[in-house]
Coordinates of C-alpha atoms and ligand atoms in Angstrom, one line a residue:
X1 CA 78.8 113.4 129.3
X2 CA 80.8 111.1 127.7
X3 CA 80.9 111.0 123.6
X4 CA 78.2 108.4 122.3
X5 CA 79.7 105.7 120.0
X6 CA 78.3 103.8 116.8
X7 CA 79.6 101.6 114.2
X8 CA 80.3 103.2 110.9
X9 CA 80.5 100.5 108.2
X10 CA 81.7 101.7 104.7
X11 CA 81.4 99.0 101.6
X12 CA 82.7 99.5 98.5
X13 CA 82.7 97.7 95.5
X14 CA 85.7 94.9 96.6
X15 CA 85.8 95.5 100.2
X16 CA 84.2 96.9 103.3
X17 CA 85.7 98.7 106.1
X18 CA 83.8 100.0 109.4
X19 CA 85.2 100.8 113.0
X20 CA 83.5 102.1 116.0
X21 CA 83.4 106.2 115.8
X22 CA 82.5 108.7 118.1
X23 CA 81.2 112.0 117.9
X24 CA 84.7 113.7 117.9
X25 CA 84.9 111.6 114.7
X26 CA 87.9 109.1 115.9
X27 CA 87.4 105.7 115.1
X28 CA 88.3 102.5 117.3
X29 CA 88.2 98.7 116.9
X30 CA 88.7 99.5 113.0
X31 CA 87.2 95.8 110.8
X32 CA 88.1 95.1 107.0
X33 CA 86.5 92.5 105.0
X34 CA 86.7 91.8 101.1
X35 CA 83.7 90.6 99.3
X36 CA 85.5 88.1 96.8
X37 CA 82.8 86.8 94.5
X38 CA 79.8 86.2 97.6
X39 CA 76.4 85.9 96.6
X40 CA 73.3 88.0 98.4
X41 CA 73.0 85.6 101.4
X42 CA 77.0 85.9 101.8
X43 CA 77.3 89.4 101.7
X44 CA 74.9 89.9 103.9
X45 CA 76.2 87.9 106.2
X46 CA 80.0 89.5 105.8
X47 CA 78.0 92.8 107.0
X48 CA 76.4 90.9 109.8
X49 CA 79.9 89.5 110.7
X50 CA 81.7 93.2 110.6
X51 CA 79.4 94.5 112.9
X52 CA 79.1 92.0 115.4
X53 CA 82.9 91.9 115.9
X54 CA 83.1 95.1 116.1
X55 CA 80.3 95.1 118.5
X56 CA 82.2 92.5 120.7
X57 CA 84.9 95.3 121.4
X58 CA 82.4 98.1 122.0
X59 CA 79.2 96.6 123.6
X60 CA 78.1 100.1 124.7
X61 CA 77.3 100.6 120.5
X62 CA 73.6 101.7 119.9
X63 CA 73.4 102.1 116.6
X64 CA 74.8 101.3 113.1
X65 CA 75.1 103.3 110.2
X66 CA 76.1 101.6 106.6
X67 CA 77.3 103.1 103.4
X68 CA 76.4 101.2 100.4
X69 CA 77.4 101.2 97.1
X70 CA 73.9 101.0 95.7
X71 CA 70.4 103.1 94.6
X72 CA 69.2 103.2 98.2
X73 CA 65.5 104.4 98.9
X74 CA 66.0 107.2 101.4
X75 CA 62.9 106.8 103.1
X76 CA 62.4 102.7 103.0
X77 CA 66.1 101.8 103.4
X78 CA 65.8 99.6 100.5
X79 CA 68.6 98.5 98.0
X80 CA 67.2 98.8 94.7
X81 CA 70.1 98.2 92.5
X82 CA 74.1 97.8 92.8
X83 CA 76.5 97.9 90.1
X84 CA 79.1 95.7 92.1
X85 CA 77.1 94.2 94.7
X86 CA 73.9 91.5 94.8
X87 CA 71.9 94.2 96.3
X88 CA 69.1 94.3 94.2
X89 CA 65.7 95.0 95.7
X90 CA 67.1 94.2 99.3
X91 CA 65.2 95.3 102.7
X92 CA 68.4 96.3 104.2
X93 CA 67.6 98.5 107.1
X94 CA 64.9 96.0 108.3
X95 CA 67.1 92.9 107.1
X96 CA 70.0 94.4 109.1
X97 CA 67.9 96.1 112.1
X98 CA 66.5 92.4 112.7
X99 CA 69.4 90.5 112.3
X100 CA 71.5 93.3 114.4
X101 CA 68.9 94.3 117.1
X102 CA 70.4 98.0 116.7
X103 CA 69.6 101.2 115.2
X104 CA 70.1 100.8 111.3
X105 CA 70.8 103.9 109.0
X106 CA 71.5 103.0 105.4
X107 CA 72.2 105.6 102.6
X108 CA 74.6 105.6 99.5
X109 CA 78.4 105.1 100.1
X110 CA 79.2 108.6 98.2
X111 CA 76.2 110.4 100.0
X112 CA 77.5 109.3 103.1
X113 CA 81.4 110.3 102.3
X114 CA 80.0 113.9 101.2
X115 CA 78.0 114.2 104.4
X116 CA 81.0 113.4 106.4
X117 CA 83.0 116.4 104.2
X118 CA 79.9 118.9 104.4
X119 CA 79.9 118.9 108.1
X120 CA 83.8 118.1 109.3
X121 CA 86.1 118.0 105.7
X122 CA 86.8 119.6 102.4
X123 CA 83.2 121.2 102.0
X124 CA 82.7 122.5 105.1
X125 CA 80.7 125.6 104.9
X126 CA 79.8 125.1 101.1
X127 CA 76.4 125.4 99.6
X128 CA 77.4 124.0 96.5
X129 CA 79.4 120.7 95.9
X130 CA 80.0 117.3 94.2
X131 CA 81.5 114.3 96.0
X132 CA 83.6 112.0 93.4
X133 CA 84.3 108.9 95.0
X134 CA 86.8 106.9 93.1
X135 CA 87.3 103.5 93.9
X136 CA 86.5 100.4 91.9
X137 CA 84.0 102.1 90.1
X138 CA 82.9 106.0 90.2
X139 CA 80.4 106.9 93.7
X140 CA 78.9 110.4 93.2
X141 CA 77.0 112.5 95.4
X142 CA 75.6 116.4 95.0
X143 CA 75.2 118.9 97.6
X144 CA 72.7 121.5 96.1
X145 CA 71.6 124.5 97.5
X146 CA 73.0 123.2 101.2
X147 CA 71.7 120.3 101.2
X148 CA 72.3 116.7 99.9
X149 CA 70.4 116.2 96.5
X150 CA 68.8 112.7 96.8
X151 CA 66.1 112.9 93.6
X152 CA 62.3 111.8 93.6
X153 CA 63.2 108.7 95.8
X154 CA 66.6 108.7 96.6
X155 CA 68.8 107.2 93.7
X156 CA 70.0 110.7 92.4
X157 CA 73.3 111.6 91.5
X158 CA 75.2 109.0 89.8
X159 CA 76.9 110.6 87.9
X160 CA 79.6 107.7 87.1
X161 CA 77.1 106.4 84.7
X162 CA 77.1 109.3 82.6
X163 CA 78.2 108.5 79.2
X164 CA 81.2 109.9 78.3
X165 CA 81.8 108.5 75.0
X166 CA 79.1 106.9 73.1
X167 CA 81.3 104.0 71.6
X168 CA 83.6 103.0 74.5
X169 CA 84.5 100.2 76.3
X170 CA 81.4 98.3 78.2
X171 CA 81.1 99.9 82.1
X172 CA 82.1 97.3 84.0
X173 CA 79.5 95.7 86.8
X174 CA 75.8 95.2 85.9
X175 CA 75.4 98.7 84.3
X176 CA 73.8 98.1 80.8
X177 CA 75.9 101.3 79.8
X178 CA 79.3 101.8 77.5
X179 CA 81.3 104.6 77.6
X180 CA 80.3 105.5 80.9
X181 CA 82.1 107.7 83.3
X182 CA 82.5 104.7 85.6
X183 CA 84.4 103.1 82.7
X184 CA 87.2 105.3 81.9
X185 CA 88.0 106.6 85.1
X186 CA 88.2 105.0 88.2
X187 CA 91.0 103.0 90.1
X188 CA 90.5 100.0 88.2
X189 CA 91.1 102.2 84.8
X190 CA 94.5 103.8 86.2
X191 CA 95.2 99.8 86.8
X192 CA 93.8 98.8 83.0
X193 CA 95.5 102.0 81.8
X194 CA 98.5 101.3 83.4
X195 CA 99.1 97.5 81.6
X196 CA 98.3 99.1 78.6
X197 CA 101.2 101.5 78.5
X198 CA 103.7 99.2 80.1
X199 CA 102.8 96.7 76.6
X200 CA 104.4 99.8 74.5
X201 CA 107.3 100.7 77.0
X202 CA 108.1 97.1 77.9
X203 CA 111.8 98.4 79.4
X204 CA 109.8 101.1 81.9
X205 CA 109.4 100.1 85.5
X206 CA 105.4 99.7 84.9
X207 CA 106.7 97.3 81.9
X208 CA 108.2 95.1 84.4
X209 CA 106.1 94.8 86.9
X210 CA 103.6 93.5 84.9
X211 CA 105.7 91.0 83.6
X212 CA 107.0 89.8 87.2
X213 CA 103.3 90.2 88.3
X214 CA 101.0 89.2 85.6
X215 CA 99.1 92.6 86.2
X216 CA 98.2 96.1 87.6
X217 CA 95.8 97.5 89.9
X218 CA 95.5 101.1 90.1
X219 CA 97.1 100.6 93.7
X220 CA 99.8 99.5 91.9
X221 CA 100.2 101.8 89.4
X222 CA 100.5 105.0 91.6
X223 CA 103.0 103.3 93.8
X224 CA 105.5 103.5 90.6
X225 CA 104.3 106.5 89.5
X226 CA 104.5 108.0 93.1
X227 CA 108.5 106.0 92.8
X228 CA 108.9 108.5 89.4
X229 CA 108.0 106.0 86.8
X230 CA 107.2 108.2 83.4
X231 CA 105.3 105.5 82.1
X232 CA 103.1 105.0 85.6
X233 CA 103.1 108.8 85.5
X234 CA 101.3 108.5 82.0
X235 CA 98.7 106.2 83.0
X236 CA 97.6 108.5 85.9
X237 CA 98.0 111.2 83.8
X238 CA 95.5 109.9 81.4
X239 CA 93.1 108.8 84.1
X240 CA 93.6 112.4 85.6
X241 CA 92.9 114.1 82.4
X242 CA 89.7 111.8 81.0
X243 CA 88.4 112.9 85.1
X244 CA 88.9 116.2 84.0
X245 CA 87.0 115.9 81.2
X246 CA 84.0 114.2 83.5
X247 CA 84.5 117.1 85.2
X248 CA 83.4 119.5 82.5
X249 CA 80.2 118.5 82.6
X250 CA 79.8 118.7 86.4
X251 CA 81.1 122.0 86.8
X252 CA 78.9 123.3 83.4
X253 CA 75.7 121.7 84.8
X254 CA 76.2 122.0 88.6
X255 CA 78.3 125.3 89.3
X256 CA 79.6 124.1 92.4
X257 CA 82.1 125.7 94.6
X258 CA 84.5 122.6 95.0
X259 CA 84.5 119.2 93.6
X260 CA 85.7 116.8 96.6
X261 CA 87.8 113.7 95.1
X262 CA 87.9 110.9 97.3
X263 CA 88.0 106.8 97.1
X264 CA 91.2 104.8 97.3
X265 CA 92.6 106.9 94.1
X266 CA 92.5 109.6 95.4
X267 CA 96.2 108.1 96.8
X268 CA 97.2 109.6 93.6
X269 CA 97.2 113.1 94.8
X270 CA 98.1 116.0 92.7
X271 CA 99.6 113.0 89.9
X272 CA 95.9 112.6 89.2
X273 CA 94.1 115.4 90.3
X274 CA 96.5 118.4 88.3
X275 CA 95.9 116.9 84.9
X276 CA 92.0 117.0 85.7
X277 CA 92.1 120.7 86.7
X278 CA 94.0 121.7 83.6
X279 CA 91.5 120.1 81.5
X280 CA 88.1 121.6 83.8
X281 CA 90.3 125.1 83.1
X282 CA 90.2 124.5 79.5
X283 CA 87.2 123.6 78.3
X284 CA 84.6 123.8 81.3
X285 CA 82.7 127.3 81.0
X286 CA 83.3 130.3 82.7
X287 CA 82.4 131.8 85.0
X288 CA 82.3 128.5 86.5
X289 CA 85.8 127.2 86.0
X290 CA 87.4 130.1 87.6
X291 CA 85.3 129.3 90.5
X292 CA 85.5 125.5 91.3
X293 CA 87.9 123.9 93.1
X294 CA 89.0 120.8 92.3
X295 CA 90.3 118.8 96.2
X296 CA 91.0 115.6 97.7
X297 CA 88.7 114.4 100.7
X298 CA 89.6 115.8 104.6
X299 CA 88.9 112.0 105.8
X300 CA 91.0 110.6 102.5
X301 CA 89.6 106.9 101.6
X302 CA 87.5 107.4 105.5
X303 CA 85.2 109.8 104.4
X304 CA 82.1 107.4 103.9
X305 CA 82.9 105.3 107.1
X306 CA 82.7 108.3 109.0
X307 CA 79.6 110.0 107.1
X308 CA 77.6 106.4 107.8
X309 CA 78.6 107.1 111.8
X310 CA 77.1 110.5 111.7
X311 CA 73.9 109.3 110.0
X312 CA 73.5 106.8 113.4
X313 CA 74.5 109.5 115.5
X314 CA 71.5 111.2 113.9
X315 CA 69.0 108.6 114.4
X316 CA 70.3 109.3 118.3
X317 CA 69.9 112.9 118.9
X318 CA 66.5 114.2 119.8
X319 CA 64.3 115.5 116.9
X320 CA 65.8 118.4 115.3
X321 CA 68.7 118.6 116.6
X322 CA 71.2 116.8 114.3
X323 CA 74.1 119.3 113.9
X324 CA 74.6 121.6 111.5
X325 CA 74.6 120.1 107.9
X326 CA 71.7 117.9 108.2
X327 CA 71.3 116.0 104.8
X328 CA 67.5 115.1 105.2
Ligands
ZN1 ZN1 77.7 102.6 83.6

């Protein structure tokens, strides 16, 4: 029987990717689309768009499956708030299942990227992990016990919007927080982090690229510190260690087995995710820091593209018998 296909559609807090994927996990017709300032109406429409041209190379397509960066009802499908999107108190299963005429599955972007390393990636075979997604802000989901921990009705686990420091810089987005997780670390902080060094080491490589290019994204920053910049080296450094110290408090309240790093700064690699470990082996407790590990994602920046194409595979399979894994 030939593999079924869906459309996986990740969206992140500045961009969206999505492709069509089949159940061997390889991904065709692949569709990118940046958000750039669009209103509800607009961005609905950009996910409307992304499916239906991916849909235009892959007809055969029965359902969708979409990973949002939002507080997503499990059971309703409805967006009840976004930190980076105008998805507050949105119908989007029905809104996209009527404007689509497909199958619609809808969860969290970060739920979605640890479901996709639960049953194929880093976390295969674990009982007990935390997904870190870094990308323009902090994505977070929990795998408790073998199963994905979604809270009374599905907004759990957002852990970017733990405080961190009680008196730091306002979390960027809508969150009414400061200090938050979200923050201090993400790949817009190794960006922020990065200008901020290159203004004390003006002669460094980071010191003139910002003054050629006006500014940094984290993107940006690894490339130089990836080219052997110290002073780009610093700022991920920095970032690195203040995830570490996020860390602590995962690994203290959550005892996991592995901590799975993904998002676009997780392009970084060891330059970010070393300086985190040695802080987790400092100052998180024991037992539990001899036990964590501390990885990138299996699928990289992929992971919650592919986890939203195995929730629509899911809605396909016959009752009970979604593979192994199941998150619901
Ligand atoms: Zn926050």
């Amino acid at each position: 029987m030939p593999s079924r296909r869906v459309i996986g559609i990740d969206a992140g807090g500045t961009k969206l990717i999505g492709g069509v994927v089949d159940e061997a996990l390889a991904v065709r017709h692949r569709v990118h689309r940046t958000w750039r300032g669009a209103d509800r109406q607009e961005t609905l429409d950009i996910f409307v768009e992304a499916v239906e041209e991916v849909r235009d190379a892959a007809p055969d397509v029965e359902a969708v499956g979409f990973g949002i960066p939002a507080l997503v009802e499990w059971e309703t499908g409805v967006s009840r708030w976004s930190n980076h999107l105008p998805l507050e108190d949105v119908p989007f299963r029905d809104l996209m299942s009527e404007r689509l005429g497909l199958r619609v599955a809808v969860d969290n972007d970060t739920n979605l990227a640890l479901l996709a390393e639960h049953r194929r990636g880093a976390a295969r075979g674990a009982m007990h992990a935390v997904m870190i997604s870094l990308g323009t802000g902090i994505g977070s989901g929990l795998l408790l016990d073998g199963r994905i921990y979604r809270g009374a009705v599905g907004v759990a686990a957002e852990l970017g919007h733990v405080v961190l420091d009680l008196h730091g810089p306002d979390c960027p987005g809508s969150c009414p927080g400061r200090g938050c997780f979200e923050a201090l670390v993400s790949g817009r902080a190794i960006g922020t982090e990065g200008e901020r060094l290159a203004r004390l080491q003006p002669e460094s490589a980071l010191g003139r690229a910002v003054a050629a290019e006006g500014g940094l994204s984290g993107w940006r920053v690894t490339e130089l510190a990836h080219d052997g910049d110290e002073a780009a080296r610093q700022a991920v450094t920095e970032v690195g260690r203040r995830l570490g110290a996020g860390l602590v408090g995962v690994v203290n309240v959550f005892n996991p087995e592995l901590i799975v790093i993904g998002g676009g700064a997780v392009g970084a690699g060891d330059l970010l995710l070393e300086p985190a470990r040695s802080v987790v082996a400092e100052r998180a407790l024991p037992p539990s820091r001899e036990l964590v590990r501390i990885v990138p994602a299996h699928f990289g920046d992929e992971s919650g593209m592919l986890g939203a194409a195995l929730l629509a595979l899911d809605l396909l399979a016959p009752a009970g018998t979604a593979s192994s894994g199941a998150s619901s």
